[in-house]
Coordinates of C-alpha atoms in Angstrom, one line a residue:
M1 CA 66.4 89.4 31.7
S2 CA 62.7 90.1 32.6
K3 CA 62.4 86.2 33.3
R4 CA 65.2 86.4 35.3
L5 CA 63.9 89.6 37.5
A6 CA 60.7 87.6 37.7
S7 CA 62.3 85.3 40.0
F8 CA 63.2 87.6 42.5
H9 CA 59.1 88.1 42.8
G10 CA 58.0 84.4 43.2
P11 CA 57.1 83.1 46.7
S12 CA 60.4 82.8 49.2
T13 CA 61.4 79.3 50.2
P14 CA 60.4 78.7 53.4
T15 CA 63.4 78.1 56.0
S16 CA 63.5 75.8 58.9
S17 CA 62.2 77.3 62.3
P18 CA 64.7 78.5 64.6
I19 CA 66.0 76.0 67.6
S20 CA 64.5 77.6 70.5
Q21 CA 67.0 78.1 73.5
V22 CA 65.8 76.8 76.7
K23 CA 66.6 80.1 79.2
K24 CA 68.3 78.9 82.6
S25 CA 66.3 80.3 85.4
V26 CA 68.8 82.5 87.9
T27 CA 67.7 82.5 91.4
P28 CA 68.2 85.6 93.1
A29 CA 70.0 85.9 96.3
S30 CA 68.1 86.1 99.2
P31 CA 67.7 89.7 100.9
S32 CA 69.0 88.2 104.2
R33 CA 72.1 86.4 102.5
A34 CA 72.7 89.7 100.7
S35 CA 72.7 91.6 104.2
D36 CA 74.5 89.6 105.6
V37 CA 77.7 89.9 103.0
S38 CA 77.1 93.5 103.5
I39 CA 77.2 93.5 107.2
H40 CA 80.6 91.5 107.1
R41 CA 82.2 93.6 104.2
K42 CA 81.3 97.0 105.8
F43 CA 82.5 95.9 109.1
R44 CA 85.7 94.6 107.6
T45 CA 86.2 97.7 106.0
L46 CA 85.8 99.8 109.2
L47 CA 88.1 97.3 110.6
H48 CA 90.4 97.7 108.2
E49 CA 90.3 101.7 108.7
L50 CA 91.1 101.7 112.3
R51 CA 94.4 99.5 111.6
S52 CA 95.3 102.1 108.9
I53 CA 94.8 104.8 111.3
A54 CA 96.8 103.3 114.1
N55 CA 99.7 102.5 111.5
T56 CA 99.7 106.4 110.6
W57 CA 99.7 107.2 114.2
D58 CA 103.2 105.3 114.8
D59 CA 104.6 106.6 111.6
I60 CA 103.9 110.0 112.4
V61 CA 105.2 109.4 116.1
L62 CA 108.1 107.4 115.3
V63 CA 109.3 108.8 112.3
D64 CA 108.5 112.2 111.5
G65 CA 107.9 113.2 115.3
L66 CA 111.0 111.4 116.5
K67 CA 113.0 113.0 113.6
T68 CA 112.0 116.4 114.5
A69 CA 112.3 115.9 118.2
R70 CA 116.0 114.6 118.1
T71 CA 116.7 117.4 115.6
L72 CA 115.9 120.1 118.4
V73 CA 117.7 118.4 121.3
D74 CA 120.8 117.9 118.9
S75 CA 120.5 121.7 117.7
R76 CA 120.4 122.6 121.2
T77 CA 123.2 120.9 122.4
E78 CA 125.6 121.9 119.5
L79 CA 124.2 125.5 120.6
D80 CA 125.2 124.9 124.3
N81 CA 128.6 123.3 123.5
A82 CA 129.3 126.3 121.4
L83 CA 128.4 128.5 123.6
A84 CA 130.6 126.7 126.4
M85 CA 133.7 127.5 124.0
V86 CA 133.0 131.0 123.8
P87 CA 135.7 132.9 126.2
A88 CA 134.6 134.7 129.3
G89 CA 133.7 137.9 129.1
T90 CA 133.2 138.3 125.3
Q91 CA 129.4 137.6 123.7
P92 CA 128.6 135.1 120.9
R93 CA 128.8 136.0 117.1
S94 CA 124.8 136.3 115.9
V95 CA 126.0 134.0 113.4
M96 CA 126.5 131.4 115.8
V97 CA 123.1 131.7 117.4
S98 CA 120.7 132.7 115.2
P99 CA 120.9 129.7 112.6
K100 CA 120.8 126.9 115.3
L101 CA 117.8 129.3 117.3
D102 CA 116.0 129.2 113.8
V103 CA 116.3 125.7 113.7
M104 CA 115.0 125.3 117.0
D105 CA 112.2 127.1 116.6
E106 CA 111.2 125.5 113.1
C107 CA 111.3 121.7 115.0
I108 CA 109.1 123.3 117.8
T109 CA 106.6 124.2 115.0
L110 CA 106.8 121.2 113.3
L111 CA 105.7 119.4 116.8
D112 CA 102.9 121.4 117.2
S113 CA 101.7 120.5 113.7
I114 CA 102.3 116.7 114.7
L115 CA 100.4 117.2 117.6
V116 CA 97.5 118.3 115.7
K117 CA 97.8 115.6 113.4
L118 CA 97.2 113.2 115.8
S119 CA 94.1 114.6 117.4
K120 CA 93.2 114.8 113.7
L121 CA 93.5 110.8 113.9
L122 CA 91.9 110.7 117.3
R123 CA 88.5 112.0 115.9
R124 CA 89.2 109.6 112.8
M125 CA 88.9 106.9 115.0
S126 CA 86.0 108.1 117.3
T127 CA 84.2 108.2 114.1
V128 CA 85.3 104.9 112.8
L129 CA 83.6 103.4 116.2
D130 CA 80.7 105.4 116.0
N131 CA 80.3 104.1 112.3
M132 CA 80.6 100.3 113.7
E133 CA 78.1 101.1 116.3
A134 CA 75.7 102.4 113.7
L135 CA 76.3 99.4 111.4
M136 CA 75.3 97.2 114.6
F137 CA 72.2 98.4 114.9
E138 CA 71.7 98.4 111.7
A139 CA 72.4 94.7 111.5
E140 CA 69.8 94.0 114.7
R141 CA 67.2 95.8 112.6
L142 CA 67.7 93.3 109.7
K143 CA 69.2 90.1 111.4
G144 CA 67.6 90.4 115.1
F145 CA 68.8 90.8 118.3
Q146 CA 69.9 87.3 118.7
W147 CA 72.2 87.6 115.2
C148 CA 74.0 90.4 116.8
H149 CA 74.4 89.4 120.1
E150 CA 75.2 85.6 120.2
E151 CA 75.9 84.9 116.2
P152 CA 79.7 84.6 115.6
L153 CA 80.6 87.3 112.8
W154 CA 82.9 85.5 111.6
V155 CA 84.6 82.9 113.9
S156 CA 83.5 83.2 117.2
W157 CA 82.9 86.9 118.1
P158 CA 79.6 88.3 117.5
I159 CA 79.4 92.0 116.0
E160 CA 78.2 93.0 119.5
K161 CA 81.6 91.8 121.3
F162 CA 83.4 93.5 118.8
V163 CA 81.8 97.0 118.9
L164 CA 81.6 97.1 122.7
S165 CA 85.5 95.7 123.3
L166 CA 86.8 98.4 120.4
S167 CA 84.9 101.1 122.1
E168 CA 87.8 101.0 124.7
L169 CA 90.6 101.7 121.8
T170 CA 90.4 105.3 122.0
T171 CA 91.2 105.2 125.6
P172 CA 95.2 104.4 125.6
Y173 CA 95.5 106.8 122.5
H174 CA 93.6 109.7 124.0
R175 CA 96.4 109.1 127.0
S176 CA 99.0 108.9 124.7
L177 CA 98.0 111.9 122.7
A178 CA 97.9 113.7 126.3
L179 CA 101.7 112.7 126.8
H180 CA 102.9 113.6 123.7
K181 CA 101.5 117.3 124.4
E182 CA 103.5 117.2 128.0
L183 CA 106.7 116.0 126.1
V184 CA 106.4 118.9 123.4
D185 CA 106.0 121.1 126.2
A186 CA 108.8 120.0 128.1
L187 CA 110.9 120.0 125.1
R188 CA 109.9 123.7 124.0
S189 CA 111.7 125.3 126.5
H190 CA 115.5 126.2 125.8
T191 CA 116.3 126.0 129.0
V192 CA 115.5 122.4 129.2
S193 CA 118.3 119.7 130.3
F194 CA 119.7 117.7 128.1
E195 CA 119.0 114.7 130.4
D196 CA 115.7 116.0 130.5
S197 CA 115.4 116.1 126.7
R198 CA 116.6 112.6 126.7
N199 CA 114.0 111.1 129.1
A200 CA 111.6 113.3 126.8
I201 CA 112.5 111.4 124.0
N202 CA 112.6 107.6 125.4
Q203 CA 108.8 108.2 126.4
W204 CA 108.2 109.5 123.1
V205 CA 109.7 106.4 121.2
E206 CA 108.1 104.1 124.2
Q207 CA 104.4 105.5 123.9
P208 CA 103.9 103.5 127.3
F209 CA 100.2 103.8 127.0
L210 CA 99.9 102.3 123.7
R211 CA 102.4 99.4 124.7
D212 CA 100.1 96.9 126.1
D213 CA 96.4 98.6 125.1
G214 CA 97.2 99.8 121.3
W215 CA 96.0 98.5 118.0
D216 CA 98.8 96.2 117.3
A217 CA 99.6 95.0 120.6
K218 CA 96.0 94.2 121.2
W219 CA 93.8 93.8 118.2
E220 CA 96.0 92.7 115.0
D221 CA 96.7 89.0 116.1
L222 CA 92.9 89.1 117.4
C223 CA 91.6 90.0 113.9
E224 CA 93.9 87.9 112.3
A225 CA 92.1 84.7 114.3
E226 CA 88.6 86.2 114.2
V227 CA 88.5 88.0 111.2
E228 CA 88.0 86.3 107.5
K229 CA 89.9 87.6 104.8
W230 CA 91.6 89.7 107.3
D231 CA 95.0 90.7 104.9
T232 CA 92.9 90.3 102.0
R233 CA 93.0 93.7 99.6

C-alpha cells in the first residue's frame, strides 16, 4: 500500500496548455449617437403624455361629466313634472321633493369636482410643454443650434418646430375649461329652464374650442406621420 500511496507524491503529468480565446473588442456607442437616442425617446414619451392627458380630458368630459349633467337635468325635469301634478292650493309632500333635491345637489358637487380635475389636467399639460422646451434647450447644448432648428427629429419636423407649435396647445383647453365652468354655473341654478339646460348639455358634448384645435383634431394624425414608432408601446 505504501508504494501505491507513494505514487501520489510523484511529479504530476503536465497538461496541455488551454487554448487561448480571442476576445472580441466591443466598440462603445458614440456619445453623440447616445444623446440622439435619449432625446428622441424622451420627446416621444412627452408626446405620448400629452395624448394621454387629452384622452383623459375627453373621458372626464364625455363620460363622467356628461352622465352627471344629464342626471342633474333629468332629476330636475322629473321634479318639475311631479310638482305640476300637485293640485293647486296644496303643498307637495317632502318625500317627493327631498330625494330629488339631494340628487341634484350631489350632481352639482360632482360637476364642481370635474372642473377641479380638468384644471389639474391643464396644469399637467403645461408642465409637459415646459419639459419639452427644457429638452429642446438640452438638445441645443448637446447637438448645436442647427440640429435643433433645422435637422428633422424623425421625418421632417425639427424639435424646435414641435416645441413652438405645441406651445399653442393649452389655449383651446383653457377656453374649453372656461366654457365648462360657465355651463356648470348655468346648470347650478334650480330655476334654469329645460331649454337652457339642453343647450348647456349640447355645448358640453360639442366642446367647440377643441373641435378644430384639440389634440385629436390637430395633433394625432400629425404625430402618426412625423413620429417614428408613434404607436409602439
